[in-house]
mmCIF file of N, CA and C in Angstrom:
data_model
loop_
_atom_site.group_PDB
_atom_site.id
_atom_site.type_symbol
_atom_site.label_atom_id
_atom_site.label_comp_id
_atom_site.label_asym_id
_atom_site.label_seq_id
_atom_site.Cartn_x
_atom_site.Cartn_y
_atom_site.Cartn_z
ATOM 1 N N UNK A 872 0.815 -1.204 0.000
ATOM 2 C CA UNK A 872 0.000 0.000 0.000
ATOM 3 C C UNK A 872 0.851 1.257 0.000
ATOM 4 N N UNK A 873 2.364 1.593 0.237
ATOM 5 C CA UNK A 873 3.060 2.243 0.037
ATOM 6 C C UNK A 873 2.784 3.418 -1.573
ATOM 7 N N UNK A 874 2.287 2.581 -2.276
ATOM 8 C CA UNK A 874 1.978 3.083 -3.782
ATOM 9 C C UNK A 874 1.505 4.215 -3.513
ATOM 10 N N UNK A 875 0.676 4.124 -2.312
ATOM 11 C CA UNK A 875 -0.456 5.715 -2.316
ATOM 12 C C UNK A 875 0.265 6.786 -1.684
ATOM 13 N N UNK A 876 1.370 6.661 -1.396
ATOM 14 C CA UNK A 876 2.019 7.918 -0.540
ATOM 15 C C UNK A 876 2.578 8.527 -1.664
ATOM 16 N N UNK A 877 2.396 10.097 -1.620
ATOM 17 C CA UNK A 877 2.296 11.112 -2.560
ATOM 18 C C UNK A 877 3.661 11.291 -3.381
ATOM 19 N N UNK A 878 5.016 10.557 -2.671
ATOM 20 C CA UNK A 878 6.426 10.700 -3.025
ATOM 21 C C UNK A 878 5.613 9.454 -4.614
ATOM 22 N N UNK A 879 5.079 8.563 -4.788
ATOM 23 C CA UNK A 879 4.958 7.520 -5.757
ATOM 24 C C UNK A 879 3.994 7.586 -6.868
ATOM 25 N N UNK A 880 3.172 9.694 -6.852
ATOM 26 C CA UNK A 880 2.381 9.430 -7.626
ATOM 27 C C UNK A 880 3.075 9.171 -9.850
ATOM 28 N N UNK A 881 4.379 9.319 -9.740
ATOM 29 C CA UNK A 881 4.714 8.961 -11.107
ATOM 30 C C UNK A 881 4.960 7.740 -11.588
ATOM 31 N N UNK A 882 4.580 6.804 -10.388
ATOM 32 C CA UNK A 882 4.410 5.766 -10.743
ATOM 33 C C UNK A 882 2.974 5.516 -10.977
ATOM 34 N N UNK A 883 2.052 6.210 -10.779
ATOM 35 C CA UNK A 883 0.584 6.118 -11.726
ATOM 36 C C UNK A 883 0.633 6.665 -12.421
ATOM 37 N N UNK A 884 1.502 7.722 -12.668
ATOM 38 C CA UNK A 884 1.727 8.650 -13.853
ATOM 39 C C UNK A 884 1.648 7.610 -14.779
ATOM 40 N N UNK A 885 3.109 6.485 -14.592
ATOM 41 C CA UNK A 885 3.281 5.432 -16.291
ATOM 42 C C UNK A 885 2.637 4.786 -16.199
ATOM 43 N N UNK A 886 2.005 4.275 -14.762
ATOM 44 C CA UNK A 886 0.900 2.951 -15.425
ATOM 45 C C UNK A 886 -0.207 3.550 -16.106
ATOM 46 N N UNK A 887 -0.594 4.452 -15.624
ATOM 47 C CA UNK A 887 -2.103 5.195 -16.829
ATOM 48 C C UNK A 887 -1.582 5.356 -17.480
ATOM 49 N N UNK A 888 -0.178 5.666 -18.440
ATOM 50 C CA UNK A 888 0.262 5.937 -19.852
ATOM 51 C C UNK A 888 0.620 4.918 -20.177
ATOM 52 N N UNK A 889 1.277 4.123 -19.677
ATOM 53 C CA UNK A 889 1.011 2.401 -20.647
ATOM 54 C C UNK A 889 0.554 1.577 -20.296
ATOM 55 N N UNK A 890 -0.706 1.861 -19.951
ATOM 56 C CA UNK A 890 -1.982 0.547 -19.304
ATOM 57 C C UNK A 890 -2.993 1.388 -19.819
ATOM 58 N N UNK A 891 -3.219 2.531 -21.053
ATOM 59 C CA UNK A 891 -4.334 2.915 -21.399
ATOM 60 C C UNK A 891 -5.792 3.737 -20.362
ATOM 61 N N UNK A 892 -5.300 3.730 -19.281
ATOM 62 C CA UNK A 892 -5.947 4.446 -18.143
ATOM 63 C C UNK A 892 -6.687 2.845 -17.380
ATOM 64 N N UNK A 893 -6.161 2.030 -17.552
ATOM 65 C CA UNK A 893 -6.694 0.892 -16.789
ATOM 66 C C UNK A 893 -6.271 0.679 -15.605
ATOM 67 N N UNK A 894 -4.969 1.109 -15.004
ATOM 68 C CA UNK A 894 -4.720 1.611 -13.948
ATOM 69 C C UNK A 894 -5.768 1.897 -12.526
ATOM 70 N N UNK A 895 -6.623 2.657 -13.361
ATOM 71 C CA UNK A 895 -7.651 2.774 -12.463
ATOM 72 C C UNK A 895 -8.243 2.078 -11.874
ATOM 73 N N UNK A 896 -8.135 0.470 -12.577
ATOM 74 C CA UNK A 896 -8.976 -0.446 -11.817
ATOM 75 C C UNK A 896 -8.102 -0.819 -10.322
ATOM 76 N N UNK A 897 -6.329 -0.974 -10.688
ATOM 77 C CA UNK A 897 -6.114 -1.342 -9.586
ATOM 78 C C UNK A 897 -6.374 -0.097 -8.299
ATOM 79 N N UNK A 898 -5.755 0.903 -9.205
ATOM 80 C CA UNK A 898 -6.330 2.319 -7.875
ATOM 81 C C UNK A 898 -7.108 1.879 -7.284
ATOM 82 N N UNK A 899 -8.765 1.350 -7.819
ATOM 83 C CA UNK A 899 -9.803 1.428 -7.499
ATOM 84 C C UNK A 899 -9.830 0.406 -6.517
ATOM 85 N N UNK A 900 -9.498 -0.538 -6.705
ATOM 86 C CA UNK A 900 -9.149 -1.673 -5.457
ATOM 87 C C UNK A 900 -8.115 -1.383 -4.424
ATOM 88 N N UNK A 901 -7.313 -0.426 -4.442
ATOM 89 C CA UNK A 901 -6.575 -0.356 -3.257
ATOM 90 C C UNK A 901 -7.338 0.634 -2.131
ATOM 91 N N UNK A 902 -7.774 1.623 -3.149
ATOM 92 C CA UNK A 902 -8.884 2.587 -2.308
ATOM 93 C C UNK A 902 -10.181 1.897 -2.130
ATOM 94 N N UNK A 903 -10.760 0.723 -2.327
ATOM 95 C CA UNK A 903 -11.858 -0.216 -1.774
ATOM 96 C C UNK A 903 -12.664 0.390 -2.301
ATOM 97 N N UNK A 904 -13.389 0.784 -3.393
ATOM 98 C CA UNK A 904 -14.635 1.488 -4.149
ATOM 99 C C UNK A 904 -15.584 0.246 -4.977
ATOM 100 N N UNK A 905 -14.736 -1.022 -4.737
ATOM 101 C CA UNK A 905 -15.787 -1.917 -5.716
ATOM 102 C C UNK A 905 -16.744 -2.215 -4.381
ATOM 103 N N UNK A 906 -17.789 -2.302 -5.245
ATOM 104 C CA UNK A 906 -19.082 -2.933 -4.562
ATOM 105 C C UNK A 906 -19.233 -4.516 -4.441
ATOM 106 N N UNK A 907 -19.815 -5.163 -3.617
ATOM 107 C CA UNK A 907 -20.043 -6.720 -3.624
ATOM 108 C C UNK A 907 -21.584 -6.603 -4.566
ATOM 109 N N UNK A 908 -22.228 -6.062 -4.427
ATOM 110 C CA UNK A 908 -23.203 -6.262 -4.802
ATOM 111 C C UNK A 908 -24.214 -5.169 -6.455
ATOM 112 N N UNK A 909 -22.780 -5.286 -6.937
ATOM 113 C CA UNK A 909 -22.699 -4.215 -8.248
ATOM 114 C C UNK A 909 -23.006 -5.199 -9.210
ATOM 115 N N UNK A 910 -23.270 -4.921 -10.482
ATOM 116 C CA UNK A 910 -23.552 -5.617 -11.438
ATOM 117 C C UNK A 910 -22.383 -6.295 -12.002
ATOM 118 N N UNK A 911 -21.184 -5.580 -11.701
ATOM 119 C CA UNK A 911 -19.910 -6.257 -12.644
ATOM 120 C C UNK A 911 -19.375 -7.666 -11.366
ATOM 121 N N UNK A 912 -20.085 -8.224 -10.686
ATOM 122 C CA UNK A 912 -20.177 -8.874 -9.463
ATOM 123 C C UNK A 912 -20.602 -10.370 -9.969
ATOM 124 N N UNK A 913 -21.506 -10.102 -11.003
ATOM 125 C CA UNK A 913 -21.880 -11.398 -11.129
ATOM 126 C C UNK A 913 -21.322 -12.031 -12.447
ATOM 127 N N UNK A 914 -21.235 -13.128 -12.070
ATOM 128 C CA UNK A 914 -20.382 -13.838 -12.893
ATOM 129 C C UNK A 914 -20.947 -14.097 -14.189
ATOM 130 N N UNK A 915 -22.361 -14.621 -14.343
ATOM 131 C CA UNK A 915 -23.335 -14.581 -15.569
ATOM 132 C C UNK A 915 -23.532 -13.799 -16.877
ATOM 133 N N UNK A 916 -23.497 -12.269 -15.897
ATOM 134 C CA UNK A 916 -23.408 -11.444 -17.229
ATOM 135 C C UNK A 916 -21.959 -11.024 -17.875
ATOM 136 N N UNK A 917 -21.074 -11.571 -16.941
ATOM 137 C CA UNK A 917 -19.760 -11.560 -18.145
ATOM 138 C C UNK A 917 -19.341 -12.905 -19.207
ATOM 139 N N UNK A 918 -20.155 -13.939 -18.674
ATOM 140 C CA UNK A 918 -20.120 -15.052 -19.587
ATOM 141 C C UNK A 918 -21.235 -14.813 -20.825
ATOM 142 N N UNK A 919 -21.733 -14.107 -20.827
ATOM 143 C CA UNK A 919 -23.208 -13.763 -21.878
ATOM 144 C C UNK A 919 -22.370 -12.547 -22.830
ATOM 145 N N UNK A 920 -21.766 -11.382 -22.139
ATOM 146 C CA UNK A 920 -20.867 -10.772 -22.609
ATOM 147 C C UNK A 920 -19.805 -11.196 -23.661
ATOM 148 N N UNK A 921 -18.823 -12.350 -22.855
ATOM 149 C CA UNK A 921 -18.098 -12.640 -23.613
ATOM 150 C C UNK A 921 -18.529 -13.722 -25.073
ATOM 151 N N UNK A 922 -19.638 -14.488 -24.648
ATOM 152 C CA UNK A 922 -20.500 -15.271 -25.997
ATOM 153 C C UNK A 922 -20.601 -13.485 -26.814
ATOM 154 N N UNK A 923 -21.053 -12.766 -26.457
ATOM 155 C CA UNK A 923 -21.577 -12.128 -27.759
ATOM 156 C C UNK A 923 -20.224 -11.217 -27.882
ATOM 157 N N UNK A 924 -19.415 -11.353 -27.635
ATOM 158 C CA UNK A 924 -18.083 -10.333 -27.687
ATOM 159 C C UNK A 924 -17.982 -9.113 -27.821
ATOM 160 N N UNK A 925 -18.966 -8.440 -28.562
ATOM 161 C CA UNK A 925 -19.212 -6.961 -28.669
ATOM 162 C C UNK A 925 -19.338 -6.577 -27.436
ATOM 163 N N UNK A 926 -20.487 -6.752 -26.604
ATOM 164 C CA UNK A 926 -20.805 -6.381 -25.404
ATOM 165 C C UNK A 926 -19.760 -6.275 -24.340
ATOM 166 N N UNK A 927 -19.296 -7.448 -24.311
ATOM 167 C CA UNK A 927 -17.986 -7.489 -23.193
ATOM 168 C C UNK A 927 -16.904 -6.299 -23.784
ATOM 169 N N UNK A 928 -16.251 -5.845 -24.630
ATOM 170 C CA UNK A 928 -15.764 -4.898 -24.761
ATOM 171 C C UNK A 928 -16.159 -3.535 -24.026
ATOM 172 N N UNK A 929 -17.984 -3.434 -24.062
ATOM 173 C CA UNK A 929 -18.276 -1.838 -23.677
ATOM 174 C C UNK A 929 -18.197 -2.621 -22.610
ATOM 175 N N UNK A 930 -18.906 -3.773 -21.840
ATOM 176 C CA UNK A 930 -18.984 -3.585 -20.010
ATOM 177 C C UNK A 930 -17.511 -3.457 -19.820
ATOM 178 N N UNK A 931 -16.773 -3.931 -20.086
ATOM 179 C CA UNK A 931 -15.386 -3.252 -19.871
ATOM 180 C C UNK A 931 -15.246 -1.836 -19.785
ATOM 181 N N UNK A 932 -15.605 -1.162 -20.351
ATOM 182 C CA UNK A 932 -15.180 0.322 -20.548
ATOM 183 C C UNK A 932 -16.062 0.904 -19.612
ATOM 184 N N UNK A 933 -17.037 0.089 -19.038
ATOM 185 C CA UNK A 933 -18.376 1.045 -18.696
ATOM 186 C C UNK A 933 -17.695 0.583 -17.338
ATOM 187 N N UNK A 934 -17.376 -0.221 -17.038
ATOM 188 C CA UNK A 934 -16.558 -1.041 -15.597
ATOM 189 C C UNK A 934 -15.101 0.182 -15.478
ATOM 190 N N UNK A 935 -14.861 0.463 -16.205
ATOM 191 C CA UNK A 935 -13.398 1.084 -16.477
ATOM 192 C C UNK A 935 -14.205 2.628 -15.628
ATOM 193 N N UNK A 936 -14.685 3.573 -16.382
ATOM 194 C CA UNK A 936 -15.841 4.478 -16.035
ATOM 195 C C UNK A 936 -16.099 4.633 -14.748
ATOM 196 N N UNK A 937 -17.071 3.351 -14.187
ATOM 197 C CA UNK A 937 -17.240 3.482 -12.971
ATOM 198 C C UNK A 937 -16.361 3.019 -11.965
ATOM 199 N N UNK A 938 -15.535 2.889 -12.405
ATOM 200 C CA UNK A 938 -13.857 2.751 -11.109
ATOM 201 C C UNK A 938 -13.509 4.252 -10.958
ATOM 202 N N UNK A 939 -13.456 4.250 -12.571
ATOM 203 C CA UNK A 939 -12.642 6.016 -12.706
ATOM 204 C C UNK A 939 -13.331 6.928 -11.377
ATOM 205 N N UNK A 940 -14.960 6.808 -11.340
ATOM 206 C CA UNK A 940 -15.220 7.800 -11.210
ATOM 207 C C UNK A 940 -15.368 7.766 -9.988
ATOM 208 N N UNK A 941 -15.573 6.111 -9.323
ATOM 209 C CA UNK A 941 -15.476 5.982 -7.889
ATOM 210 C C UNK A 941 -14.254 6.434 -7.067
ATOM 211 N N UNK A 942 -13.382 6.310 -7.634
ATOM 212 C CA UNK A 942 -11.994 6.650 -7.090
ATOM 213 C C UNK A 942 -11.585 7.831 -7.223
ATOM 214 N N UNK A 943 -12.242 8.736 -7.860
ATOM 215 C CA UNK A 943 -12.093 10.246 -8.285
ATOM 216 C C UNK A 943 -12.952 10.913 -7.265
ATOM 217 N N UNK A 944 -14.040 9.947 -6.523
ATOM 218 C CA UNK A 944 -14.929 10.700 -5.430
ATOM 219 C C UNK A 944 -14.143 10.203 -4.597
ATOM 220 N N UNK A 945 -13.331 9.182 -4.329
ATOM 221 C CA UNK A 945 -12.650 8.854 -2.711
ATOM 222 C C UNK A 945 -11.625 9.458 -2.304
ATOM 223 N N UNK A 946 -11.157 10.416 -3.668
ATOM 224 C CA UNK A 946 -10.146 11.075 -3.279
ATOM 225 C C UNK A 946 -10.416 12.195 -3.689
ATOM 226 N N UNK A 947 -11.383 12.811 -3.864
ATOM 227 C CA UNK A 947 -11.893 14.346 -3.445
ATOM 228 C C UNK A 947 -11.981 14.920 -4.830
ATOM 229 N N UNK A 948 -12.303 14.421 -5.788
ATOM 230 C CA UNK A 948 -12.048 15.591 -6.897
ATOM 231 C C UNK A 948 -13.215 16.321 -6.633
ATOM 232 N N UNK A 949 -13.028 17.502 -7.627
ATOM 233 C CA UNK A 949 -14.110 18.419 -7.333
ATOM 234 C C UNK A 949 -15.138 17.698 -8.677
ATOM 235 N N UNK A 950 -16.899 18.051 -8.689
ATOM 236 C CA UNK A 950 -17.293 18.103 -9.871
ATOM 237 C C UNK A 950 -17.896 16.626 -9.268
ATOM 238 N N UNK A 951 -18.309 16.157 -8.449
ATOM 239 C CA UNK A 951 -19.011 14.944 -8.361
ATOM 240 C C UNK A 951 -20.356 14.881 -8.873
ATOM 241 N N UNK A 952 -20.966 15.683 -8.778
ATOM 242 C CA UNK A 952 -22.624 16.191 -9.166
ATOM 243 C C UNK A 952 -22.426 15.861 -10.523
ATOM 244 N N UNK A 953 -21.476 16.006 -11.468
ATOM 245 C CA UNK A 953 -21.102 15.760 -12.690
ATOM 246 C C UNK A 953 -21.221 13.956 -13.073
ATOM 247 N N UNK A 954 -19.933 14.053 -12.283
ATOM 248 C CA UNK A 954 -19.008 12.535 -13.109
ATOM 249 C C UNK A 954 -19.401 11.550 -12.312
ATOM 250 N N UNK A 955 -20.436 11.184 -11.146
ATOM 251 C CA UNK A 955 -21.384 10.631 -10.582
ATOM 252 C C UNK A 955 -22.240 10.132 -11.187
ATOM 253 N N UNK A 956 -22.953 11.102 -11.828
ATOM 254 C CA UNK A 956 -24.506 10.715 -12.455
ATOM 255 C C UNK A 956 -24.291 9.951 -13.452
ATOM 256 N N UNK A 957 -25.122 8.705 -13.763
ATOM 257 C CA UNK A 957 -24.827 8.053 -14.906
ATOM 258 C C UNK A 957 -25.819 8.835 -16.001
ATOM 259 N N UNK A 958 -26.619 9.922 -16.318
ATOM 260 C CA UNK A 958 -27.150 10.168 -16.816
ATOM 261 C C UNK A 958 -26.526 11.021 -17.957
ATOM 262 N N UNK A 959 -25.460 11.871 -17.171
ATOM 263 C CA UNK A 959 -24.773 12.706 -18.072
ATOM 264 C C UNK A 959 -23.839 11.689 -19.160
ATOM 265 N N UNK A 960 -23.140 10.679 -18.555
ATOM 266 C CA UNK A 960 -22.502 10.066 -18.853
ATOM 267 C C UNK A 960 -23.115 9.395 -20.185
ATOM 268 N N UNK A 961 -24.431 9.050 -20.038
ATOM 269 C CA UNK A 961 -25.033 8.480 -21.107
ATOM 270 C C UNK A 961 -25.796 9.498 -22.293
ATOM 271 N N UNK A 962 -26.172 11.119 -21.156
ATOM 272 C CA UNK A 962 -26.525 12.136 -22.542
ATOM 273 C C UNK A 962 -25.113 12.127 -23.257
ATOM 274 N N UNK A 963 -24.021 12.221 -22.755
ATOM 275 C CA UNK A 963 -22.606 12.311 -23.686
ATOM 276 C C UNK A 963 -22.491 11.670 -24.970
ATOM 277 N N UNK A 964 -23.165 10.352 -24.592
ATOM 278 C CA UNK A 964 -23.012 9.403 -25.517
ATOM 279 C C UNK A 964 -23.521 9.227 -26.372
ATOM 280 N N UNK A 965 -25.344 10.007 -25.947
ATOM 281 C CA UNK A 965 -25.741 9.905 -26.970
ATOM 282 C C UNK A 965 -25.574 10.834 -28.198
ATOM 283 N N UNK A 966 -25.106 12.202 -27.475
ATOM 284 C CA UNK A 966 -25.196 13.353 -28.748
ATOM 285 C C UNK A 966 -23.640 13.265 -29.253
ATOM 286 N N UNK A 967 -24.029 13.197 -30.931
ATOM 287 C CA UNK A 967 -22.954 12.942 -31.607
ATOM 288 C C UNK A 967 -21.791 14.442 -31.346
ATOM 289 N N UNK A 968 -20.387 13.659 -31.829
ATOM 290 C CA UNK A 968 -19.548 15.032 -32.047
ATOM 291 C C UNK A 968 -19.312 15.656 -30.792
ATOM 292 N N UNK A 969 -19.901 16.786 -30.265
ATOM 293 C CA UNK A 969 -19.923 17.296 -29.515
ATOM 294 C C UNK A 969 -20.006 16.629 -28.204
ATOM 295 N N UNK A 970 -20.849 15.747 -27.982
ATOM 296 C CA UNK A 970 -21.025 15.032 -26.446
ATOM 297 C C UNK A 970 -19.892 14.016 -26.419
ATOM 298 N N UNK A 971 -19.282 13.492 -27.319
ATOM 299 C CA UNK A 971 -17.966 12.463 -27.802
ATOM 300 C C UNK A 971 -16.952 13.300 -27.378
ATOM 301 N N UNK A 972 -17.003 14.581 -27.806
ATOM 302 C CA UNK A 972 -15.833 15.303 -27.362
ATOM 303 C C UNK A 972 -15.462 15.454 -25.760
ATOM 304 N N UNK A 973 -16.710 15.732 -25.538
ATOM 305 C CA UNK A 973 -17.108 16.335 -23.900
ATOM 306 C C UNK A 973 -16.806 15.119 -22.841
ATOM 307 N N UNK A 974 -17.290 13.559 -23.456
ATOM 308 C CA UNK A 974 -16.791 12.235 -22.951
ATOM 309 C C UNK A 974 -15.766 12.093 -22.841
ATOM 310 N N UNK A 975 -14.801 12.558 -23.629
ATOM 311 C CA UNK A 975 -13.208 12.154 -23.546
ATOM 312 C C UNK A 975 -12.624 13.365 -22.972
ATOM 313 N N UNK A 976 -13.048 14.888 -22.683
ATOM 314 C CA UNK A 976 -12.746 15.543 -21.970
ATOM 315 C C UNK A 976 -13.220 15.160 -20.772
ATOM 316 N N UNK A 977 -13.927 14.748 -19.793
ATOM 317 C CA UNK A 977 -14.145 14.594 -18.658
ATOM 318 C C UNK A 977 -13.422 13.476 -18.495
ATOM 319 N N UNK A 978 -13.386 12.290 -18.870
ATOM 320 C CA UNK A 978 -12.580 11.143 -18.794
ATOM 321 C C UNK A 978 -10.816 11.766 -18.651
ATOM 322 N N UNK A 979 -10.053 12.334 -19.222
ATOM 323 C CA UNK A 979 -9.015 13.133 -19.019
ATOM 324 C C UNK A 979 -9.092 13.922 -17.718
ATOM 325 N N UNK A 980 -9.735 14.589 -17.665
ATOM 326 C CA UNK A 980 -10.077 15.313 -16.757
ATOM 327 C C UNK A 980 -10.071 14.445 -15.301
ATOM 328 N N UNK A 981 -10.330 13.281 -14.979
ATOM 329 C CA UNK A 981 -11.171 12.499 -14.273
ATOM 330 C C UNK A 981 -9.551 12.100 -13.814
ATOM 331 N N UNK A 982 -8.941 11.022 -14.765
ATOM 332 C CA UNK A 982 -7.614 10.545 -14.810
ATOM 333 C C UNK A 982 -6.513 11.548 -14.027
ATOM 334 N N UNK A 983 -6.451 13.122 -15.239
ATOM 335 C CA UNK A 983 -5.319 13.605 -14.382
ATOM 336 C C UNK A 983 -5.476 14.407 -13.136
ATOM 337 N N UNK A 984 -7.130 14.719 -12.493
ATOM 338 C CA UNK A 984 -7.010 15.146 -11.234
ATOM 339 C C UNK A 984 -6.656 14.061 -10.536
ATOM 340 N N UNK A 985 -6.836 13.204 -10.756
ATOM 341 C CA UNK A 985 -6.812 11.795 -9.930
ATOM 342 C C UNK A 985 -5.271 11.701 -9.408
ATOM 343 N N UNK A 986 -4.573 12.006 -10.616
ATOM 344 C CA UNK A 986 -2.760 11.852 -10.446
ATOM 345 C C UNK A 986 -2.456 13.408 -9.964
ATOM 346 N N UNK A 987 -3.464 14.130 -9.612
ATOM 347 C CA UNK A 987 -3.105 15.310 -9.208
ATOM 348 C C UNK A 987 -3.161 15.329 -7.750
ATOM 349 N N UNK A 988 -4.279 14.489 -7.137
ATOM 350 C CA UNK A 988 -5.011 14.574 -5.513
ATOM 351 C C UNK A 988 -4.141 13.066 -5.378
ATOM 352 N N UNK A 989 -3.525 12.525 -6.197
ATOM 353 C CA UNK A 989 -2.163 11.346 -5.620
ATOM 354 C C UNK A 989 -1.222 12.311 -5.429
ATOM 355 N N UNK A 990 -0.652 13.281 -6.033
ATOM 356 C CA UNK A 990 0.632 14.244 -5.759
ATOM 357 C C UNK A 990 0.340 14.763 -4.629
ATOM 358 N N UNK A 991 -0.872 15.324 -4.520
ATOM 359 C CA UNK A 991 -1.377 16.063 -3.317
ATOM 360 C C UNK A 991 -1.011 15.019 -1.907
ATOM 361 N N UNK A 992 -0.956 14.342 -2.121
ATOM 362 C CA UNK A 992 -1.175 13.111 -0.552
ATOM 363 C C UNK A 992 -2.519 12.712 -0.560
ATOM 364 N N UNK A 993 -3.619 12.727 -1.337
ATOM 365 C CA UNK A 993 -5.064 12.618 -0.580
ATOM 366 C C UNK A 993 -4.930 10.863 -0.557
ATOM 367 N N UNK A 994 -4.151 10.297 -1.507
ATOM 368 C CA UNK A 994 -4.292 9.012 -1.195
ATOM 369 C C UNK A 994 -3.725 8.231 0.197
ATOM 370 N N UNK A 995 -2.750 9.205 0.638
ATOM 371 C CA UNK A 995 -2.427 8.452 1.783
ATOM 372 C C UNK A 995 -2.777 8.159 3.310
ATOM 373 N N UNK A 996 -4.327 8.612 3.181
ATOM 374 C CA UNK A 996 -5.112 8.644 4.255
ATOM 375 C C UNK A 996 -5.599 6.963 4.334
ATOM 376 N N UNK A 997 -5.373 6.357 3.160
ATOM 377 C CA UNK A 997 -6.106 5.073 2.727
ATOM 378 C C UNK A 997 -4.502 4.086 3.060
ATOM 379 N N UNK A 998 -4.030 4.307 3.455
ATOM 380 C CA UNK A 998 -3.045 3.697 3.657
ATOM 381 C C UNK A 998 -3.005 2.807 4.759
ATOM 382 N N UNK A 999 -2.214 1.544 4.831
ATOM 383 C CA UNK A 999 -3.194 0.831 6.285
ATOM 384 C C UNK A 999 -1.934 0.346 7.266
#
């Protein structure tokens, strides 16, 4: 658990730059944000996923998402009313161009406060 003390945030620096921002999942497990009783929990709908293969790609990303954003509230970012709601998340998606843009700006956004409130120390309150 050493990882979270603020001297080590460039070491999330490279894993989000060569792990594609997947990183987040382990963040997300060291700061304890998965749920037992979440949908990505059950074992069923990732075997139905992976039969139709398309699908398992987005619950991936949508799993990716809600780590991001859990771990972006455990460590204080500002803008939760935002990157909380799954609603915005899904108007993004739906409006072409413009809401695509706005998706991958908040997603950035999401990532480098995250490596910003790790520089800060906020992670090392979670430290055990």
């Amino acid at each position: 658990m050493k990882v979270l003390k603020h001297e080590n945030w460039w070491i999330w620096l490279l894993l989000m730059l060569f792990s594609g921002g997947s990183s987040t999942l382990v963040l997300g497990a060291l700061l304890d944000v998965y749920n037992s009783k979440a949908w990505y929990t059950k074992w069923y709908i990732w075997v139905i996923g992976l039969i139709l293969l398309f699908p398992f790609y987005i619950m991936v990303y949508v799993l990716n998402i809600d780590v991001t954003s859990k771990t972006a509230y455990k460590l204080g970012v500002k803008g939760k009313d935002y990157y909380l709601s799954p609603y915005i998340w899904i108007i993004l998606i739906i409006i072409p161009i413009i809401g695509w843009i706005f998706f991958a700006v908040l997603l950035i956004y999401l990532n480098i406060a995250i490596l910003v409130k790790l520089k800060n120390g906020e992670g090392e309150k979670y430290i055990d």
